[in-house]
mmCIF file of C-alpha atoms in Angstrom:
data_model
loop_
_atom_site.group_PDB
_atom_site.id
_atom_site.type_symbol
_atom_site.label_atom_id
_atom_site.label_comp_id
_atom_site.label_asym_id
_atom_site.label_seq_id
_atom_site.Cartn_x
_atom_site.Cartn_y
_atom_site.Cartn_z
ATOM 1 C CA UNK H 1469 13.803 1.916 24.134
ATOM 2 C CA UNK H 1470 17.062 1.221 26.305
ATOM 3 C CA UNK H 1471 19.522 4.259 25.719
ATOM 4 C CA UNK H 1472 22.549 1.944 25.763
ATOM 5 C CA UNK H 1473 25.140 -0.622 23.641
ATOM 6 C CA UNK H 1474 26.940 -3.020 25.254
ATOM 7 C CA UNK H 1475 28.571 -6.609 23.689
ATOM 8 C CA UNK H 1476 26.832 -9.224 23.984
ATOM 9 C CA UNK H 1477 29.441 -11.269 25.348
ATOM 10 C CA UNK H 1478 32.856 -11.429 27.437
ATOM 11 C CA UNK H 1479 35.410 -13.350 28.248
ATOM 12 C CA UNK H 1480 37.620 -13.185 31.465
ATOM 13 C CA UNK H 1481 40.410 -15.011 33.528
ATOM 14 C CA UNK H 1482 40.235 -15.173 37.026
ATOM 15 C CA UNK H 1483 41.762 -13.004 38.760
ATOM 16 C CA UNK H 1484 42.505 -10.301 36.129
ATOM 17 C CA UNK H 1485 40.266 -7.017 35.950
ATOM 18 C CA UNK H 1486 36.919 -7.549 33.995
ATOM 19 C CA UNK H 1487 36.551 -4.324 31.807
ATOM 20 C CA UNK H 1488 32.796 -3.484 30.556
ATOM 21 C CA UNK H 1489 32.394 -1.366 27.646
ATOM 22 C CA UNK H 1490 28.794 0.867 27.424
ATOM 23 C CA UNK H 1491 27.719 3.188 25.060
ATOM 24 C CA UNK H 1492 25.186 6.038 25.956
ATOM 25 C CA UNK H 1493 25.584 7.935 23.475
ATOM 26 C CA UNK H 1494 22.210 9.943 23.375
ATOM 27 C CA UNK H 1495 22.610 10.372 27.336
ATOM 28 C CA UNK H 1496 21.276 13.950 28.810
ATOM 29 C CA UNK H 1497 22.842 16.413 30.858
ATOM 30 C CA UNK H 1498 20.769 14.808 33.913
ATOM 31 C CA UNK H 1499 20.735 11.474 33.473
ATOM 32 C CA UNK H 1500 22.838 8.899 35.936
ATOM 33 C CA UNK H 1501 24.320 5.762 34.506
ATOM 34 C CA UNK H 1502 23.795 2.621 36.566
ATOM 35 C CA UNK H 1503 24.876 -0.661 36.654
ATOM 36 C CA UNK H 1504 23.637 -4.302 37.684
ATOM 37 C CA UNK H 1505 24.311 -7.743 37.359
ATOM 38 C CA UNK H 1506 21.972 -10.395 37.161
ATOM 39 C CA UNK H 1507 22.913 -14.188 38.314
ATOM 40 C CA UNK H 1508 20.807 -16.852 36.825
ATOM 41 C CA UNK H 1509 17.551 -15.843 36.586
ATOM 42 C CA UNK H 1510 17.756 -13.854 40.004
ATOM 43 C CA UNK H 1511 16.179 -10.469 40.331
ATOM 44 C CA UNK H 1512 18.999 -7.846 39.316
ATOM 45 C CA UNK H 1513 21.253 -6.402 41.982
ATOM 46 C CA UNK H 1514 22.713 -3.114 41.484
ATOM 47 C CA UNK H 1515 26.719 -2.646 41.331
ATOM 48 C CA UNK H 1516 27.278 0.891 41.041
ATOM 49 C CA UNK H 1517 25.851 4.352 39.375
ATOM 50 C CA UNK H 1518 27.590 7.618 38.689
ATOM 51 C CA UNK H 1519 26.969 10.783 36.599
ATOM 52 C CA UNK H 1520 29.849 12.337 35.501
ATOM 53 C CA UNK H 1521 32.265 11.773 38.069
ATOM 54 C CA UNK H 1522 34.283 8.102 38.742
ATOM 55 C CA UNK H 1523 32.728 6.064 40.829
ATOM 56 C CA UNK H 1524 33.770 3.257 43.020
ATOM 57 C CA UNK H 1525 32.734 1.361 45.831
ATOM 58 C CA UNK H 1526 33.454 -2.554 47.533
ATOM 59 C CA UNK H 1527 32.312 -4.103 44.251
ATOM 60 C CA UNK H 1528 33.596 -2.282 41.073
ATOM 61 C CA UNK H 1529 34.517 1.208 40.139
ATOM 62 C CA UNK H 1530 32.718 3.207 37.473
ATOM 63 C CA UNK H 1531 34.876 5.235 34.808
ATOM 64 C CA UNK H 1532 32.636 7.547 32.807
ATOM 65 C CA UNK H 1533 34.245 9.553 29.882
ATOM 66 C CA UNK H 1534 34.498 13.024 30.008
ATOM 67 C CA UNK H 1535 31.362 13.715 27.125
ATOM 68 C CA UNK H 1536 29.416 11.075 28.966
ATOM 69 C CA UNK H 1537 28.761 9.020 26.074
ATOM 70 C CA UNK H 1538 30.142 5.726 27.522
ATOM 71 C CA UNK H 1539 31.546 4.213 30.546
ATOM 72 C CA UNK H 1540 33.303 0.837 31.664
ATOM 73 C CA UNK H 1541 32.453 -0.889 34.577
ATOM 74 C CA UNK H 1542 35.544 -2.337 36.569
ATOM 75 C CA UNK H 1543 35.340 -5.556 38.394
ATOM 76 C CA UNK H 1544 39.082 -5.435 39.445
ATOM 77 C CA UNK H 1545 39.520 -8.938 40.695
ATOM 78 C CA UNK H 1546 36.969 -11.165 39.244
ATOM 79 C CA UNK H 1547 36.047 -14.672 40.205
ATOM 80 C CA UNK H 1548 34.296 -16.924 39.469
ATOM 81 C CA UNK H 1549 30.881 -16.068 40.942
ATOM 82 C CA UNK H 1550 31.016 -12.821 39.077
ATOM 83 C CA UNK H 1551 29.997 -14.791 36.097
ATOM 84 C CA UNK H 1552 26.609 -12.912 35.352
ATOM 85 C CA UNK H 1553 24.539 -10.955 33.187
ATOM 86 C CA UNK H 1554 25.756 -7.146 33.534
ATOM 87 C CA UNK H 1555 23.188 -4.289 32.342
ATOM 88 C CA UNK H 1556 24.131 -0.422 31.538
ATOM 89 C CA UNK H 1557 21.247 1.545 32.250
ATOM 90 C CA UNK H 1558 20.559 5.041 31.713
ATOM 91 C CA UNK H 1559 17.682 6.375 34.714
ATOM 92 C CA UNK H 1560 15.758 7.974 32.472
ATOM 93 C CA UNK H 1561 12.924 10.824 33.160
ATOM 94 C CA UNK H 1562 9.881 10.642 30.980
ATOM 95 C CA UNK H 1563 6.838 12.854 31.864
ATOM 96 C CA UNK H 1564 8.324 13.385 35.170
ATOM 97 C CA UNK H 1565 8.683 9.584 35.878
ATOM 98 C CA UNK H 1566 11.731 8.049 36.907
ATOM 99 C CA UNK H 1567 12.792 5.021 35.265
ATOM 100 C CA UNK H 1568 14.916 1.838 34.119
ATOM 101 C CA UNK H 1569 14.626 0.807 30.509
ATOM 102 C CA UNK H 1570 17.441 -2.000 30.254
ATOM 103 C CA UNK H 1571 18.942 -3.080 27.509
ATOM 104 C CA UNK H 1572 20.308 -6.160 26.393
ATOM 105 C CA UNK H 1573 23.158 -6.794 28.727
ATOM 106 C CA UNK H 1574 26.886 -8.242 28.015
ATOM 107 C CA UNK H 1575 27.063 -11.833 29.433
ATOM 108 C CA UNK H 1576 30.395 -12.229 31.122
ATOM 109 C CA UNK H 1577 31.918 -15.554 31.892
ATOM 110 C CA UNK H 1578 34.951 -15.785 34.111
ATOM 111 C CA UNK H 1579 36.934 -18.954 33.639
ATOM 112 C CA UNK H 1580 39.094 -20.751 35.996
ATOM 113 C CA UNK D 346 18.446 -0.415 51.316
ATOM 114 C CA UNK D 347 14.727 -2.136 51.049
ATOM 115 C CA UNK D 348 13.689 -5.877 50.608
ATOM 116 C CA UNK D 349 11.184 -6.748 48.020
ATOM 117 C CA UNK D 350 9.618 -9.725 48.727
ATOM 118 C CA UNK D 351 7.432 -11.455 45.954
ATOM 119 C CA UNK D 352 4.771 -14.223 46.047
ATOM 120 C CA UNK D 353 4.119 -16.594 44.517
ATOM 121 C CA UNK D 354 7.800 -17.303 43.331
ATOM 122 C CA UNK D 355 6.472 -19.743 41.162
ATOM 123 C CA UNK D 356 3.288 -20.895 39.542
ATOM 124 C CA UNK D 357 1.951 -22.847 36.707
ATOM 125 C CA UNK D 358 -1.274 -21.957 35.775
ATOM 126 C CA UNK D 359 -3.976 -22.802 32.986
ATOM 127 C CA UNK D 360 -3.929 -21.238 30.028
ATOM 128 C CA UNK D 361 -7.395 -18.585 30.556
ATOM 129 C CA UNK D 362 -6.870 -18.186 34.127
ATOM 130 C CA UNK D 363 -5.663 -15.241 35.654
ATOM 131 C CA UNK D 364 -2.712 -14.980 38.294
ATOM 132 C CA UNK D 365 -2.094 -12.410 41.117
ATOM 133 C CA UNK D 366 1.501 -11.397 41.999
ATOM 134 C CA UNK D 367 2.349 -9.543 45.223
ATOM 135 C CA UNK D 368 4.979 -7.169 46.106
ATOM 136 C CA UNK D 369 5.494 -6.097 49.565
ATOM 137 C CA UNK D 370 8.478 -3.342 50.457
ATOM 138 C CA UNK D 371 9.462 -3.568 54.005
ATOM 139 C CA UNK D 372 9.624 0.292 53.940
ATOM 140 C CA UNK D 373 8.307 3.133 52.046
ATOM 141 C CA UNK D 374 9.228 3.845 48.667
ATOM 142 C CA UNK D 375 8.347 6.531 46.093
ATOM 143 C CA UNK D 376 8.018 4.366 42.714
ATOM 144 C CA UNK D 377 7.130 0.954 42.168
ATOM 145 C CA UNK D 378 7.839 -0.732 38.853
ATOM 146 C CA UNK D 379 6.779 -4.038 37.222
ATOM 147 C CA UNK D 380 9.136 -6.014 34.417
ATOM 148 C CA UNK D 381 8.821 -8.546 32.747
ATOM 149 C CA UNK D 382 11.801 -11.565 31.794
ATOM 150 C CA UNK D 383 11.002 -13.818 29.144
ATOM 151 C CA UNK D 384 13.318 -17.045 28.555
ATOM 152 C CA UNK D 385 16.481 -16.205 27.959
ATOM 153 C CA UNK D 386 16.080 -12.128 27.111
ATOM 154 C CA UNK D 387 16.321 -8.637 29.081
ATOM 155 C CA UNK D 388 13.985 -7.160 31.208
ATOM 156 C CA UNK D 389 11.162 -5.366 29.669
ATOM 157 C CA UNK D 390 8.992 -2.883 31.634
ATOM 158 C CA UNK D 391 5.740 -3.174 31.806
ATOM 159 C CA UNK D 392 4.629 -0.369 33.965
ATOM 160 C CA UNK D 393 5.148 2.044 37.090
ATOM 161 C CA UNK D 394 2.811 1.474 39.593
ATOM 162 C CA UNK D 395 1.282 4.890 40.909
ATOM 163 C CA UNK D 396 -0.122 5.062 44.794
ATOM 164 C CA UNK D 397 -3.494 5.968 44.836
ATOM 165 C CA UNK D 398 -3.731 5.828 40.365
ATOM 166 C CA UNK D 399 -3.791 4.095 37.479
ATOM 167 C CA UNK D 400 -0.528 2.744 36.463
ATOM 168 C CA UNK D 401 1.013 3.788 33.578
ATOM 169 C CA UNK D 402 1.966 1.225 30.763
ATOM 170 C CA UNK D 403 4.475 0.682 28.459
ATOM 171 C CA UNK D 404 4.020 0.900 24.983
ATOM 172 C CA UNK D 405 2.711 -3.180 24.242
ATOM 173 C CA UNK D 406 1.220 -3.465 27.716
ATOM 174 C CA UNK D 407 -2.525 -2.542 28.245
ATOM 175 C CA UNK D 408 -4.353 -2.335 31.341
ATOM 176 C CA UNK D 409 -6.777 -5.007 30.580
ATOM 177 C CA UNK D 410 -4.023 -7.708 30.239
ATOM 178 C CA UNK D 411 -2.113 -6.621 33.006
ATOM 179 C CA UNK D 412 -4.146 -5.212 35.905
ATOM 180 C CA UNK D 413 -1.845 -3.426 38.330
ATOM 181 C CA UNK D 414 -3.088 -2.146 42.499
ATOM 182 C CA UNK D 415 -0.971 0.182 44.671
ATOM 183 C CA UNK D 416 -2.566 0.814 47.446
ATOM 184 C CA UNK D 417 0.015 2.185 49.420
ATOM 185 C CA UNK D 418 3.573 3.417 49.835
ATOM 186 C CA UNK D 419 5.132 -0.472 50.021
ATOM 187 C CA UNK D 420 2.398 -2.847 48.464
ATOM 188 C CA UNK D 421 1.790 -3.570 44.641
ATOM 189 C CA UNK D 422 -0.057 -6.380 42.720
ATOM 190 C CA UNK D 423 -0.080 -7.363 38.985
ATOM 191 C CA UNK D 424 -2.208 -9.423 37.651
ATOM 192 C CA UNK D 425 -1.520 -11.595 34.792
ATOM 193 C CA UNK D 426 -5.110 -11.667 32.770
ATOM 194 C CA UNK D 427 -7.221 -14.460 30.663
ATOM 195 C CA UNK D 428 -3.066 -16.255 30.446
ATOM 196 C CA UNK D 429 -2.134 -17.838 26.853
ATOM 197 C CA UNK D 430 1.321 -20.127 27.123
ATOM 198 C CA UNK D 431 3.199 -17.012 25.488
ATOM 199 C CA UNK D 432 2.610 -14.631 29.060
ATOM 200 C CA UNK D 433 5.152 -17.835 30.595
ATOM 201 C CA UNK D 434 7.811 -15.734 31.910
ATOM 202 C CA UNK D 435 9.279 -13.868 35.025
ATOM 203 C CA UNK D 436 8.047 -11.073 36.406
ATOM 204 C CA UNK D 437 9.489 -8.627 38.864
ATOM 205 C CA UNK D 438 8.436 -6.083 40.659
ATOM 206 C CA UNK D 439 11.502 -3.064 41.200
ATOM 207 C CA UNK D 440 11.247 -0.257 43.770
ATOM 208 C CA UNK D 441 12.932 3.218 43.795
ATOM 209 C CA UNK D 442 12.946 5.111 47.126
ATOM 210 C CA UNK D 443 14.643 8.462 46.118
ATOM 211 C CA UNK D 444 15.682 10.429 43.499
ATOM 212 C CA UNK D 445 19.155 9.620 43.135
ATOM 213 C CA UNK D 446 19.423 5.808 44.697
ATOM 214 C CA UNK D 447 19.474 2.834 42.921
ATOM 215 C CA UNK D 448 16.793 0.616 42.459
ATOM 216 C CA UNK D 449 15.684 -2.841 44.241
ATOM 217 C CA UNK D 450 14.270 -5.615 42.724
ATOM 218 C CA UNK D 451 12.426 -8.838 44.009
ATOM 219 C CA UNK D 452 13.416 -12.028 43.540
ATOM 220 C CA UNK D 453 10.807 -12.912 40.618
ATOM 221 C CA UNK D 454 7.681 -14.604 39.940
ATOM 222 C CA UNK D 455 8.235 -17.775 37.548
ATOM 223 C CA UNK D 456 4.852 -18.410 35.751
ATOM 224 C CA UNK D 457 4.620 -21.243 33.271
ATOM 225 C CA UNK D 458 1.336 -21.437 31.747
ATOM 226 C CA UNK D 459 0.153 -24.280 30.291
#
């Protein structure tokens, strides 16, 4: 089972910072926190990950909270082809495996 | 980085039939993964793909339904088996090649059986 919450849905103007709420609550002391989008029906392409630290890089930044129990993905300047699907993964180890369960995703619509 | 490349990208089938996906990695990569995307829902594993083993399946997902070869450090198949109109989905193969780097994923296989 995915180890994360996230709305379903969001709303945002173009332009303005898109703000993504996740909650991993049940996260472990080992366990990154990853991001990625996926654009109508493509295969998903990874934003951004972090552990404990904030992350950012030439697409969004990461903020995770100092328990690690959520995190919000940044977009700072979104437009309109950042209209997507955007997953919160926890990388998860299970028997020694590596792994991405995801969860149901926030769908976030930029309007003009 | 590392390019999956899938094929087919598309297929429709007959419902009994079975269909072969490929998934080639144009370098080597440590864990190999296989998802499926059903109309309009998330992406549910099915099962990481072990060089030189059997896979091992997520809970739903059996062996005899869903076949899966990896022969090697950049090559994976999964076979769809015996297909009812309900196994009409994507699937997508997903490659790791470290410890601490993100994930790739193909571009899909879009099977519609009929």
């Amino acid at each position: 089972d995915a180890k994360t919450t996230q709305p379903p849905s969001m709303d945002c103007a173009e332009g303005r910072a898109a703000n993504l709420p996740c909650n991993h609550s049940t996260i472990s002391g080992n366990e990154y926190v990853y991001w990625y989008r996926q654009i109508h029906s493509q295969g998903p392409q990874y934003i951004i990950h972090g552990l404990k630290n904030n992350e950012t890089n030439e697409m969004a930044s990461l903020i995770i909270t100092e328990d690690r129990k959520s995190s919000t993905l940044i977009l700072p300047h979104a437009t309109l082809r950042d209209t997507a699907v955007y997953y919160c993964i926890v990388r998860t180890r299970e028997g020694g495996a590596q792994k991405l369960v995801f969860g149901q995703g926030t769908r976030l619509t930029i309007n003009p | 980085s590392a390019v999956i490349s899938q094929k087919p990208s598309r297929d429709i089938c007959q419902r009994g039939t079975s269909l072969t996906i490929q998934c080639q990695v144009d370098s080597q990569v440590t864990m190999m993964f296989w998802y499926r995307q059903q109309p309009g829902q998330s992406l549910t594993l099915i099962a990481t793909a072990n060089q030189g083993s059997e896979a091992t399946y997520e809970s739903g997902f059996v062996i005899d339904k869903f076949p899966i070869s990896r022969p090697n450090l950049t090559f994976s198949t999964l076979t769809v088996s015996n297909m009812s109109p309900e196994d009409s989905s994507i699937y997508l193969c997903s490659a790791l090649t470290g410890q601490h780097t993100e994930a790739f994923f193909g571009q899909g296989t879009r099977l519609t059986v009929v």
